[in-house]
Short mmCIF file of C-alpha atoms in Angstrom, two decimals:
data_model
loop_
_atom_site.label_atom_id
_atom_site.label_comp_id
_atom_site.label_asym_id
_atom_site.label_seq_id
_atom_site.Cartn_x
_atom_site.Cartn_y
_atom_site.Cartn_z
CA PRO A 1 -37.33 20.23 -19.65
CA GLY A 2 -35.45 17.59 -17.73
CA PRO A 3 -34.14 15.77 -15.95
CA PHE A 4 -31.10 15.67 -18.28
CA PRO A 5 -28.70 12.75 -18.31
CA VAL A 6 -25.39 13.82 -16.83
CA LEU A 7 -21.87 12.67 -17.70
CA MET A 8 -19.40 13.37 -14.96
CA GLN A 9 -15.93 13.68 -16.52
CA VAL A 10 -13.41 12.78 -13.82
CA TYR A 11 -9.59 12.84 -13.58
CA GLY A 12 -8.92 13.58 -9.96
CA GLY A 13 -5.18 12.96 -9.73
CA PRO A 14 -2.23 15.21 -8.87
CA HIS A 15 -0.57 17.53 -11.38
CA ALA A 16 -3.90 18.14 -13.18
CA HIS A 17 -6.12 21.19 -13.45
CA ASN A 18 -9.08 20.42 -15.67
CA VAL A 19 -11.89 22.87 -14.73
CA THR A 20 -11.66 26.00 -16.85
CA ARG A 21 -14.10 28.50 -18.38
CA LYS A 22 -14.23 26.58 -21.63
CA PHE A 23 -15.05 23.26 -23.14
CA THR A 24 -11.94 21.10 -22.82
CA ALA A 25 -12.71 18.85 -25.76
CA PRO A 26 -15.07 18.85 -28.79
CA ILE A 27 -16.77 15.68 -27.55
CA GLU A 28 -18.18 17.62 -24.62
CA GLN A 29 -19.79 20.11 -27.00
CA TYR A 30 -21.20 17.20 -28.95
CA LEU A 31 -22.67 15.63 -25.84
CA VAL A 32 -24.34 18.88 -24.84
CA SER A 33 -25.79 19.22 -28.34
CA LYS A 34 -27.35 15.78 -27.89
CA GLY A 35 -29.06 16.69 -24.65
CA TRP A 36 -26.45 15.67 -22.06
CA ALA A 37 -25.16 17.79 -19.25
CA VAL A 38 -21.43 17.56 -18.79
CA PHE A 39 -19.99 18.05 -15.26
CA GLN A 40 -16.41 18.13 -13.97
CA LEU A 41 -14.92 18.89 -10.60
CA ASP A 42 -11.28 19.31 -9.62
CA ASN A 43 -11.27 17.53 -6.25
CA ARG A 44 -8.72 17.85 -3.44
CA GLY A 45 -5.38 16.45 -4.64
CA SER A 46 -5.42 18.22 -7.92
CA ASN A 47 -3.16 21.04 -9.04
CA ASN A 48 -2.79 24.84 -8.80
CA ARG A 49 -4.54 25.35 -5.47
CA GLY A 50 -1.68 25.11 -3.01
CA MET A 51 -0.13 22.49 -0.81
CA ALA A 52 -3.01 22.29 1.63
CA PHE A 53 -5.39 21.29 -1.24
CA GLU A 54 -3.08 18.66 -2.62
CA ALA A 55 -1.69 17.22 0.63
CA PRO A 56 -4.69 15.05 1.70
CA ILE A 57 -3.83 12.38 -0.89
CA TYR A 58 -0.43 11.80 0.72
CA ARG A 59 -0.39 8.02 1.70
CA ALA A 60 -4.05 7.97 0.85
CA MET A 61 -4.80 8.02 -2.92
CA GLY A 62 -8.41 7.10 -3.67
CA GLY A 63 -9.62 8.72 -0.42
CA VAL A 64 -10.59 12.41 -0.38
CA GLU A 65 -10.81 12.42 -4.22
CA VAL A 66 -13.61 9.91 -4.07
CA GLN A 67 -15.32 11.72 -1.20
CA ASP A 68 -15.31 15.04 -3.16
CA GLN A 69 -16.62 13.45 -6.33
CA LEU A 70 -19.47 11.70 -4.44
CA ALA A 71 -20.33 15.06 -2.81
CA ALA A 72 -20.55 16.52 -6.28
CA LEU A 73 -22.79 13.62 -7.40
CA ASN A 74 -25.14 14.32 -4.47
CA TRP A 75 -25.20 18.00 -5.42
CA ILE A 76 -26.11 17.17 -9.04
CA LYS A 77 -28.97 14.97 -7.86
CA SER A 78 -30.28 17.74 -5.64
CA GLN A 79 -30.70 20.23 -8.43
CA ALA A 80 -34.34 19.69 -9.26
CA TRP A 81 -34.84 23.35 -10.00
CA SER A 82 -32.26 23.13 -12.79
CA GLY A 83 -33.52 20.00 -14.55
CA PHE A 84 -30.76 17.80 -13.21
CA GLY A 85 -32.39 16.54 -10.03
CA ALA A 86 -32.90 12.75 -9.92
CA ALA A 87 -31.07 12.55 -13.33
CA LYS A 88 -29.22 9.48 -14.35
CA VAL A 89 -25.55 10.22 -13.87
CA ALA A 90 -22.75 8.32 -15.60
CA VAL A 91 -19.04 8.77 -14.87
CA ASN A 92 -16.22 8.66 -17.35
CA GLY A 93 -12.45 8.87 -16.85
CA TRP A 94 -9.10 7.90 -18.36
CA SER A 95 -5.85 6.99 -16.62
CA TYR A 96 -6.10 8.37 -13.05
CA GLY A 97 -9.67 9.12 -14.11
CA GLY A 98 -10.25 5.56 -14.98
CA TYR A 99 -8.94 4.58 -11.55
CA MET A 100 -11.30 7.07 -10.00
CA VAL A 101 -14.23 5.58 -11.86
CA LEU A 102 -13.49 2.24 -10.31
CA LYS A 103 -13.03 3.69 -6.79
CA LEU A 104 -16.34 5.63 -7.16
CA LEU A 105 -18.28 2.56 -8.31
CA GLU A 106 -16.76 0.58 -5.46
CA ALA A 107 -17.53 3.27 -2.79
CA ALA A 108 -21.14 3.92 -3.82
CA PRO A 109 -22.78 0.95 -5.54
CA GLY A 110 -26.07 2.06 -7.18
CA ALA A 111 -25.21 5.69 -7.09
CA PHE A 112 -24.23 5.87 -10.79
CA ALA A 113 -26.17 4.77 -13.89
CA ALA A 114 -22.90 3.54 -15.42
CA GLY A 115 -19.11 3.99 -15.34
CA ILE A 116 -16.52 4.01 -18.08
CA ALA A 117 -12.97 3.30 -16.90
CA GLY A 118 -10.24 3.97 -19.57
CA ALA A 119 -6.69 2.70 -18.96
CA PRO A 120 -7.18 2.63 -15.18
CA VAL A 121 -4.46 2.10 -12.57
CA THR A 122 -5.71 -0.81 -10.49
CA ARG A 123 -2.49 -1.76 -8.61
CA TRP A 124 -0.18 1.14 -7.73
CA GLU A 125 2.68 -1.39 -7.51
CA LEU A 126 2.43 -1.59 -11.37
CA TYR A 127 2.81 2.21 -11.88
CA ASP A 128 5.79 4.56 -12.27
CA THR A 129 7.72 4.26 -9.01
CA ALA A 130 8.94 7.86 -8.92
CA TYR A 131 5.37 9.14 -9.14
CA THR A 132 3.79 6.50 -6.89
CA GLU A 133 6.36 6.43 -4.13
CA ARG A 134 6.17 10.24 -3.85
CA TYR A 135 2.63 9.84 -2.70
CA LEU A 136 2.28 6.31 -1.31
CA GLY A 137 5.73 5.55 0.01
CA ASN A 138 7.69 2.26 -0.31
CA PRO A 139 5.41 -0.68 -1.19
CA VAL A 140 7.74 -3.01 0.73
CA THR A 141 7.34 -1.14 4.03
CA GLU A 142 3.85 0.19 3.53
CA PRO A 143 1.87 -2.59 1.80
CA GLY A 144 -1.32 -1.58 3.63
CA VAL A 145 -1.27 1.85 1.97
CA TYR A 146 -1.00 0.28 -1.46
CA ALA A 147 -3.71 -2.27 -0.85
CA LYS A 148 -6.13 0.42 0.41
CA SER A 149 -5.29 2.80 -2.41
CA GLY A 150 -5.60 0.09 -5.11
CA ALA A 151 -8.81 -0.76 -6.98
CA LEU A 152 -8.75 -4.54 -6.76
CA GLY A 153 -9.67 -5.24 -3.13
CA ASP A 154 -13.15 -3.89 -3.50
CA ALA A 155 -13.77 -4.84 -7.10
CA ALA A 156 -16.54 -7.24 -6.02
CA LYS A 157 -18.51 -4.24 -4.77
CA ILE A 158 -19.01 -2.98 -8.32
CA SER A 159 -22.66 -3.46 -9.29
CA ASP A 160 -23.32 -0.70 -11.79
CA PRO A 161 -22.73 -1.25 -15.53
CA LEU A 162 -19.02 -0.90 -16.31
CA LEU A 163 -17.15 -0.41 -19.57
CA LEU A 164 -13.41 -1.06 -19.35
CA ILE A 165 -11.17 0.30 -22.19
CA HIS A 166 -7.44 -0.22 -22.54
CA GLY A 167 -4.67 -0.12 -25.15
CA MET A 168 -2.80 -3.44 -25.02
CA ALA A 169 0.64 -1.78 -25.59
CA ASP A 170 0.09 0.94 -23.03
CA ASP A 171 3.59 1.97 -21.79
CA ASN A 172 2.21 4.30 -19.07
CA VAL A 173 -0.57 2.40 -17.32
CA VAL A 174 0.46 -1.11 -18.38
CA PHE A 175 -2.29 -3.45 -19.62
CA GLU A 176 -1.72 -5.74 -16.61
CA ASN A 177 -3.69 -3.28 -14.60
CA SER A 178 -6.81 -4.12 -16.58
CA THR A 179 -6.15 -7.89 -16.76
CA ALA A 180 -5.81 -7.88 -12.99
CA LEU A 181 -9.23 -6.14 -12.73
CA MET A 182 -10.78 -8.53 -15.23
CA THR A 183 -9.68 -11.46 -13.07
CA ALA A 184 -11.06 -9.91 -9.88
CA LEU A 185 -14.41 -9.15 -11.56
CA GLN A 186 -14.65 -12.64 -13.18
CA ARG A 187 -13.87 -14.32 -9.85
CA ALA A 188 -16.60 -12.19 -8.18
CA LYS A 189 -19.01 -13.16 -10.97
CA LYS A 190 -19.41 -9.50 -11.94
CA PRO A 191 -20.26 -8.81 -15.61
CA PHE A 192 -18.63 -5.93 -17.41
CA ASP A 193 -18.24 -4.59 -20.97
CA LEU A 194 -14.72 -4.51 -22.49
CA MET A 195 -12.94 -2.85 -25.41
CA VAL A 196 -9.21 -3.40 -25.90
CA TYR A 197 -7.00 -1.90 -28.59
CA PRO A 198 -4.15 -4.23 -29.86
CA GLY A 199 -0.89 -2.30 -30.32
CA ALA A 200 -2.34 0.92 -28.91
CA THR A 201 -0.45 2.93 -26.27
CA HIS A 202 -1.86 5.07 -23.42
CA ALA A 203 -3.50 7.72 -25.51
CA THR A 204 -4.80 5.17 -28.11
CA PRO A 205 -3.71 7.45 -30.96
CA GLY A 206 -5.91 7.35 -34.01
CA LEU A 207 -8.62 5.43 -32.21
CA GLU A 208 -10.31 8.25 -30.34
CA VAL A 209 -13.38 8.22 -32.60
CA HIS A 210 -13.85 4.46 -32.30
CA SER A 211 -13.38 4.79 -28.53
CA TRP A 212 -16.08 7.44 -28.23
CA ILE A 213 -18.46 5.52 -30.56
CA THR A 214 -18.01 2.60 -28.19
CA ARG A 215 -18.66 4.73 -25.08
CA LEU A 216 -21.71 6.39 -26.56
CA LYS A 217 -23.29 3.08 -27.56
CA PHE A 218 -22.65 1.83 -23.97
CA LEU A 219 -24.18 4.90 -22.50
CA GLY A 220 -27.15 4.65 -24.83
CA ARG A 221 -27.93 1.19 -23.53
#
């Protein structure tokens, strides 16, 4: 049977190693039980594969990570023999993964059936300076690097259905990242779905079930 709908789970940032020989979360087992295929790739820039694998994101966040995930998307769509070929593929990510969802939708309009961006970084100037300047340098002396790596300049290119989720008291990826994106999308006359959580921090503790109910209803549409 097939083609199966596919959910690409994306993180993509440094310090992370997400692909293992096991389900990483019960929701993934639930999705598979409901007829979804779940796919995840650790792109260049992620952890535990040596300096040469991580180095390409230096002064260039949102570059090779996006290229690698789009190559994975093309591979998924080519797998007609496995029931995945020509499948609808949605992409879901949180934090750096949410940022990646936006960069993917901007880089390849029409390639995804939908995207879900949770607590995304949209302006690296708003993020932890020790983390950001390690990779992107000084925003005062390298504003072009920050503008290119950010997710606001190309927001008008987003044409696929987008669900944006964010905790309003997020102390890691501050909520202003999402309000800046909302402004850019509204000015570009781009519709989007939105779920915000008043008082919730980065991990939206206690709200995970509601968050996934929201995501699944969105994907169902």
